[in-house]
Short mmCIF file of C-alpha atoms in Angstrom, two decimals:
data_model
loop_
_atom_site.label_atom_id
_atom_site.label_comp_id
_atom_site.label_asym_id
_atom_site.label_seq_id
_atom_site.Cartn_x
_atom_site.Cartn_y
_atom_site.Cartn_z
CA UNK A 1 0.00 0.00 0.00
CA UNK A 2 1.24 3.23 -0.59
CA UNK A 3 1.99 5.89 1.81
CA UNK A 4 1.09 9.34 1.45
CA UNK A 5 3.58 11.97 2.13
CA UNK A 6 2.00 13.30 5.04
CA UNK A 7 2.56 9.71 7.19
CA UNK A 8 6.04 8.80 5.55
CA UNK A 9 8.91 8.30 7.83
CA UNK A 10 11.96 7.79 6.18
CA UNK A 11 14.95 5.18 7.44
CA UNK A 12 18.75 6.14 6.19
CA UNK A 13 21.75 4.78 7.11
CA UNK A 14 20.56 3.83 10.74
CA UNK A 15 19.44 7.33 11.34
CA UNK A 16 15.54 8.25 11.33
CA UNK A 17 13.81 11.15 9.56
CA UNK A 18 10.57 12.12 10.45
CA UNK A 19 8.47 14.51 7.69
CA UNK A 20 5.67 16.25 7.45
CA UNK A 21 4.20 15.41 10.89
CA UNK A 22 3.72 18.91 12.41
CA UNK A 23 7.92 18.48 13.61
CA UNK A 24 9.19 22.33 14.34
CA UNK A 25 12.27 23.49 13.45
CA UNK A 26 13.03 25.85 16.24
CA UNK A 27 16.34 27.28 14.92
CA UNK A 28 13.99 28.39 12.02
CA UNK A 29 10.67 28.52 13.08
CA UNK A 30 9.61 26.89 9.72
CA UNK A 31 7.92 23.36 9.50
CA UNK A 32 10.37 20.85 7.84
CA UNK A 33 12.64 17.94 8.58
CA UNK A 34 13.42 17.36 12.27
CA UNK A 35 17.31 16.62 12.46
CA UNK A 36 18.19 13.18 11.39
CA UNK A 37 18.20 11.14 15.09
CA UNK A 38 20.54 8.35 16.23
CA UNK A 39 19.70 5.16 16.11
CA UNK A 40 21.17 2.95 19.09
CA UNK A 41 20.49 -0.63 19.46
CA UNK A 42 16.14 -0.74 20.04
CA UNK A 43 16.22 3.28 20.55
CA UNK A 44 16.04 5.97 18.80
CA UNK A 45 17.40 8.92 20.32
CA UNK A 46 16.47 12.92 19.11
CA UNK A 47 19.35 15.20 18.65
CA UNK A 48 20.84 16.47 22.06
CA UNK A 49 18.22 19.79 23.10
CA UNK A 50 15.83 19.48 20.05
CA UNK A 51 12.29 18.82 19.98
CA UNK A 52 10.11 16.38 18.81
CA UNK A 53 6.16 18.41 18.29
CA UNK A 54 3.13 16.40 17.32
CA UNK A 55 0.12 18.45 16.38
CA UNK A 56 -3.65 16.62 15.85
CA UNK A 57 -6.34 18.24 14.07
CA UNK A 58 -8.63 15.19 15.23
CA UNK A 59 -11.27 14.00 17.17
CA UNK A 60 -11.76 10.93 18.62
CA UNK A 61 -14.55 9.07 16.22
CA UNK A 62 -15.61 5.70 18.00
CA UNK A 63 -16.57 3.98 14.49
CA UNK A 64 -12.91 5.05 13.29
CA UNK A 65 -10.69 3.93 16.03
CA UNK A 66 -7.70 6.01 17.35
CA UNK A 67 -8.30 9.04 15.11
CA UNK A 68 -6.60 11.94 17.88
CA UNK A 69 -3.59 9.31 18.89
CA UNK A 70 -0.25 10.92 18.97
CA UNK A 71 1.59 8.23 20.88
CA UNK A 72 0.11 5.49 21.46
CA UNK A 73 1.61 2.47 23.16
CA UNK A 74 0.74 -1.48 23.36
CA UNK A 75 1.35 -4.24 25.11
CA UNK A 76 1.55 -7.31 23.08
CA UNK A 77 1.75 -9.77 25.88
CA UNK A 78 -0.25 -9.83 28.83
CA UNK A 79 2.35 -8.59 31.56
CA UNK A 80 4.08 -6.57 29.70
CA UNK A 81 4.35 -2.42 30.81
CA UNK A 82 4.51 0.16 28.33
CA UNK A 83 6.20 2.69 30.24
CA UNK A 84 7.04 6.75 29.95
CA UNK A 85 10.19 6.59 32.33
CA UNK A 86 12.58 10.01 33.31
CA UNK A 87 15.82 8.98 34.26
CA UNK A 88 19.00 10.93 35.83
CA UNK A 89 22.35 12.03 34.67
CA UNK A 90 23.36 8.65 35.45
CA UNK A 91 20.54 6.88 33.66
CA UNK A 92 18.80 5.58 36.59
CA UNK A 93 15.11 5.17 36.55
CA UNK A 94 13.48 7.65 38.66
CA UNK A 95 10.05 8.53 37.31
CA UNK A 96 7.35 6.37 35.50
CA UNK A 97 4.03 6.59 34.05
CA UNK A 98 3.17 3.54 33.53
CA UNK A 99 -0.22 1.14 32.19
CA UNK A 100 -0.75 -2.61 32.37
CA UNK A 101 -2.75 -5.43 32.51
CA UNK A 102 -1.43 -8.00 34.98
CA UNK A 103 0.58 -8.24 37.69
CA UNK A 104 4.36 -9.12 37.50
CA UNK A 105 3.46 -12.23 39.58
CA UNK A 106 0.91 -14.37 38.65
CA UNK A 107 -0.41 -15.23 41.97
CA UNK A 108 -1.35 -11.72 42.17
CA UNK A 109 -4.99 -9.75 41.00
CA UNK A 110 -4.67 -8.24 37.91
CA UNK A 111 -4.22 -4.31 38.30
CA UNK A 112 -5.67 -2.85 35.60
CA UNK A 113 -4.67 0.37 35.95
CA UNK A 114 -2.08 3.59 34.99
CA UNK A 115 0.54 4.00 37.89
CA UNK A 116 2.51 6.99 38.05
CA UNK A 117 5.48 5.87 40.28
CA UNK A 118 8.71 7.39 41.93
CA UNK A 119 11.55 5.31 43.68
CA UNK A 120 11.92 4.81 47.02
CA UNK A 121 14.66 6.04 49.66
CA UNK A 122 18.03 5.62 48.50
CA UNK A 123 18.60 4.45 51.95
CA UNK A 124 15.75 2.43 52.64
CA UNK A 125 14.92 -1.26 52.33
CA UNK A 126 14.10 -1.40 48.92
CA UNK A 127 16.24 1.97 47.36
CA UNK A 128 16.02 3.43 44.01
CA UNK A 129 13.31 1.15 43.24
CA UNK A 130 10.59 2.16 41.41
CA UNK A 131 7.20 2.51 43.54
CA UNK A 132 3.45 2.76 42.42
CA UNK A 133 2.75 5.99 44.41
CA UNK A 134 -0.61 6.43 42.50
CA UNK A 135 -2.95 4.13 40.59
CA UNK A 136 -5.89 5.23 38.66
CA UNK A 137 -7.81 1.72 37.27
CA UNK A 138 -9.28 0.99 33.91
CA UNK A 139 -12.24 -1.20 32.85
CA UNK A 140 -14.22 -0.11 35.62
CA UNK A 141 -17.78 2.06 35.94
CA UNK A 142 -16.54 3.69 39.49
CA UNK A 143 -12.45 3.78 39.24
CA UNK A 144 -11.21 3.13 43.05
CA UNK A 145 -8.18 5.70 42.43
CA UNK A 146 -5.57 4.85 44.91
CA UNK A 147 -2.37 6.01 46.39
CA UNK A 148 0.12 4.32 48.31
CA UNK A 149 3.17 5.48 51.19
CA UNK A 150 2.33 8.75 50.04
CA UNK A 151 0.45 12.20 51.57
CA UNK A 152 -1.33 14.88 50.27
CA UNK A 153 -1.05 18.48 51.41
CA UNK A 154 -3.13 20.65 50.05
CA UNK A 155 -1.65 24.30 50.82
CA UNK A 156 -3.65 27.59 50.42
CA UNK A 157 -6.32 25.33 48.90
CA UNK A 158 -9.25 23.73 49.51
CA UNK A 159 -9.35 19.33 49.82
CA UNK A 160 -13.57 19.23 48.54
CA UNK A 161 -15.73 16.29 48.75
CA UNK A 162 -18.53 17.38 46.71
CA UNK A 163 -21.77 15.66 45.47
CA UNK A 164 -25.56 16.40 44.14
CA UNK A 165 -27.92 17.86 47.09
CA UNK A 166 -30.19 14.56 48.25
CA UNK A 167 -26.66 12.65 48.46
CA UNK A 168 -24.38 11.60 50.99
CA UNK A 169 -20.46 13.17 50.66
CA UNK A 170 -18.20 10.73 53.01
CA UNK A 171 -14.68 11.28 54.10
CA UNK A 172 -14.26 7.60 55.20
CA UNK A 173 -11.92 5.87 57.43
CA UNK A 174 -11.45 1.97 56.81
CA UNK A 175 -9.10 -0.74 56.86
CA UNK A 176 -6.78 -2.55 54.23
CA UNK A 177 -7.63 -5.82 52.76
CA UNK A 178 -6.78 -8.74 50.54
CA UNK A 179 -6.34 -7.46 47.18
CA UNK A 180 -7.07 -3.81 47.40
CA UNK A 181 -10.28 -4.30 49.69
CA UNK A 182 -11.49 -1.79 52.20
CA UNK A 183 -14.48 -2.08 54.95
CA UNK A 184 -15.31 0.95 56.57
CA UNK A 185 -14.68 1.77 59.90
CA UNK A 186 -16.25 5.42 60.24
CA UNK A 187 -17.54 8.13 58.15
CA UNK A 188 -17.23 12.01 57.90
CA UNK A 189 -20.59 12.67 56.55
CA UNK A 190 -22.68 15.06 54.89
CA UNK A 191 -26.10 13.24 55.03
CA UNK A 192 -28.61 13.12 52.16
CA UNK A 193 -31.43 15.04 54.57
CA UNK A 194 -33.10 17.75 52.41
CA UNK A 195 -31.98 21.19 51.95
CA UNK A 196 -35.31 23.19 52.18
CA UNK A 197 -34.25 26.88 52.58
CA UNK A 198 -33.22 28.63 56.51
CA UNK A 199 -29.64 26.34 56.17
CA UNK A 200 -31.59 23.36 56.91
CA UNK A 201 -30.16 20.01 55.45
CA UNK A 202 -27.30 18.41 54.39
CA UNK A 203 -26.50 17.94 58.54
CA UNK A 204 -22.46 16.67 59.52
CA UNK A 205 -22.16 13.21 61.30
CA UNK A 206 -19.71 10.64 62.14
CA UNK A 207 -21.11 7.34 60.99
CA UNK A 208 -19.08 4.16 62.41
CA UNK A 209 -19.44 0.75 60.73
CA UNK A 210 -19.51 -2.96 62.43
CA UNK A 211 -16.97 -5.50 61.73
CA UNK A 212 -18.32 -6.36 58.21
CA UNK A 213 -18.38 -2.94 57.02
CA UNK A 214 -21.54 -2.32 57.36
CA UNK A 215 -23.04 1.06 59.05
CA UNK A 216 -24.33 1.15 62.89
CA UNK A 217 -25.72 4.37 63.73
CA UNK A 218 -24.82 8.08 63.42
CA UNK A 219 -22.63 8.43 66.85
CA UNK A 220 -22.54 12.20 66.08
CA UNK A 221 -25.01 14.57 64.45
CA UNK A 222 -24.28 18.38 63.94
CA UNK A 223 -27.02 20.13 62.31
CA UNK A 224 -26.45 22.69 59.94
CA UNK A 225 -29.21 24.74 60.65
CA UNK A 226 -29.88 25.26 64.49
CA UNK A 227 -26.40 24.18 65.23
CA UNK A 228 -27.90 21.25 67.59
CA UNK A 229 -25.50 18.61 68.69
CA UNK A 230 -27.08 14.81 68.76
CA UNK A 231 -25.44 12.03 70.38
CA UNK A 232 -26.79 8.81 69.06
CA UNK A 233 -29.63 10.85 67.41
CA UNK A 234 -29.93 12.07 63.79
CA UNK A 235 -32.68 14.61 64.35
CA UNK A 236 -31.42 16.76 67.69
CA UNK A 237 -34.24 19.35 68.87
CA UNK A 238 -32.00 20.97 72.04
CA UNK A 239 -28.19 21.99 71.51
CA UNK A 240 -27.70 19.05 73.03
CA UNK A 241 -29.74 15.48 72.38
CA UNK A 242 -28.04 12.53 74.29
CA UNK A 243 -30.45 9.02 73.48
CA UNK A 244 -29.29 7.12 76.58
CA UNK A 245 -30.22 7.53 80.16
CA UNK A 246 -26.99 8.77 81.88
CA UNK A 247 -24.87 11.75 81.93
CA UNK A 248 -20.99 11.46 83.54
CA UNK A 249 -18.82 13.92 84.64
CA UNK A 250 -16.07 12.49 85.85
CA UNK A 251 -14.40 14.50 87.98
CA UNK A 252 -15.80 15.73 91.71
CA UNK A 253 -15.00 19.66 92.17
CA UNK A 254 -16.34 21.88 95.37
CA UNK A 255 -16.46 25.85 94.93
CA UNK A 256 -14.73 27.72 97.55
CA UNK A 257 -17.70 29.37 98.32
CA UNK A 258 -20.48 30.56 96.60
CA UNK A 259 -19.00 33.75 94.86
CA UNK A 260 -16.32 31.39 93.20
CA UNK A 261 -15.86 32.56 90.03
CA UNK A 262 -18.27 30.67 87.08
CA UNK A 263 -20.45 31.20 84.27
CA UNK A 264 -23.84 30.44 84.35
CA UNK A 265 -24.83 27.03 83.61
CA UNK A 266 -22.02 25.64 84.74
CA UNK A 267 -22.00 22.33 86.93
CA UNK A 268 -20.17 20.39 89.69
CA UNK A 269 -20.75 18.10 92.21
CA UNK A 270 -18.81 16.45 95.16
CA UNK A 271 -19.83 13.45 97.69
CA UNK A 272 -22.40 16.53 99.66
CA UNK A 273 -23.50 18.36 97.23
CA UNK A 274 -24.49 18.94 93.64
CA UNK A 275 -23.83 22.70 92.57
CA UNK A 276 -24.99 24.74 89.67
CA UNK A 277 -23.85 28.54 88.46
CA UNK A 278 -27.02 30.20 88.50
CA UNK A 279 -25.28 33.49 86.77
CA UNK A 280 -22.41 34.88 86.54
CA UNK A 281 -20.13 34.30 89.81
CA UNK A 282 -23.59 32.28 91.80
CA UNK A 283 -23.51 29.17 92.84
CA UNK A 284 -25.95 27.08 94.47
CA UNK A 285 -26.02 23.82 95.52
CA UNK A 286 -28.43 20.78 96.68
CA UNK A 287 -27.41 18.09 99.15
CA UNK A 288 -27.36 14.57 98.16
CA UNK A 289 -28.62 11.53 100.29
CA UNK A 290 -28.72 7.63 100.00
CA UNK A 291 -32.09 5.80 99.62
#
């Protein structure tokens, strides 16, 4: 089949001339031949500081294939990695970006996924090896993006957790399994209760989980609205809604005398008496008896 000019790539001599591909010359400024390239053992290396530019003027058409493909790169067995890979003056891997199919060993799930990776400590366990620090997987509806011995700081920013109104947005807590696995342990929690107007809705709780992952109760409920506080109870009417049938304070404390400085509403309680601030700098007390 012939070629036309526009996708010809011409082979001379063991060097490799690419025309008529969008290449810049950028002594010139002029579209042209990029400089003939060196051709060493599998590679094929640009000229030292010059530029290889690919330019697309198309989309991607599903009944056509890859039409807006500049590189594109295949594996041809199934654990093989094509790889993008920066290296240092010294030619040692440092940086990859890098998609596959299976795992290296056989035993293991298949990953599925792009990996951009880093090495490790050059005086660690495993230094200078290359590490999966972030994993985005493929041939998935919902891709479980994941990262791994690595933080994030987000600095004069904002770290969001967004979502539709009507839907619960989690910051969740869980633990490590087999093969990528989490089960939850607790929740950070927007809830999916209706925002009607007056800051009503959309209420913060901290949702904790049972041994199989699946949720108990919400131990803490903040509304957004009034501001009430619930302790085991979704829908808190006071500032503060406790569902059980004690109260502790665990430490006994006896004021001076009754001027002893407090604010009102404040309470305390020794083996006599139990004392409340009924304003500011007024206590009273009650005395306590056995039955």
């Amino acid at each position: 089949m012939k070629l036309s000019k526009a996708m010809m790539v011409s082979v001379m001599l063991g060097s490799v001339c690419l025309l008529g591909i969008g290449c810049t010359d950028q002594e010139q400024g002029t579209a042209g031949t990029l400089g003939q390239a060196k051709k060493t053992g599998s590679e094929i290396r640009i000229p030292h500081n010059e530029h290889l530019h690919l330019s697309t003027d198309k989309k991607w058409i599903n009944q056509e294939g890859h039409q807006s493909d500049l590189i594109r790169l295949q594996w041809t067995a199934d654990r093989a990695k094509p790889a993008i890979v920066w290296a240092d003056e010294n030619d040692h891997d440092k940086t990859a970006i890098i998609s596959h199919d299976k795992a290296n060993n056989p035993e293991q799930h298949d990953h599925k996924h792009l990996s951009f990776e880093t090495t490790m400590s050059p005086n660690g366990q495993y230094a200078n090896q290359l590490f999966t620090r972030f994993e985005i997987p493929y041939d998935t509806d919902v891709s479980e993006i994941r990262t791994h011995s690595s933080n994030f700081n987000v600095m004069n920013g904002i770290l969001r957790v967004a979502g539709e109104t009507g839907t619960n947005r989690d910051l969740q807590f869980s633990v490590a399994g087999k093969d990528n696995e989490t089960t939850p342990r607790w929740a950070v929690r927007a809830n999916s209760s209706k925002e009607a107007g007056s800051n009503t809705g959309a209420d913060l709780q901290f949702v904790r989980y049972d041994d199989d992952g699946n949720p108990v109760d919400s131990a803490i409920t903040l509304q957004r609205g009034e501001g009430n506080v619930g302790i085991g109870v979704n829908d808190p009417d006071t500032k503060l809604d406790v569902n059980g049938d004690k109260l502790r304070i665990r430490d006994k404390h006896t004021p001076a005398s009754s001027s002893e400085p407090c604010s009102q509403g404040q309470m305390a309680w020794d083996d006599q008496y139990v004392y409340v601030c009924v304003a500011q700098n007024s206590w009273k007390r009650t005395a306590l008896s056995t039955w």
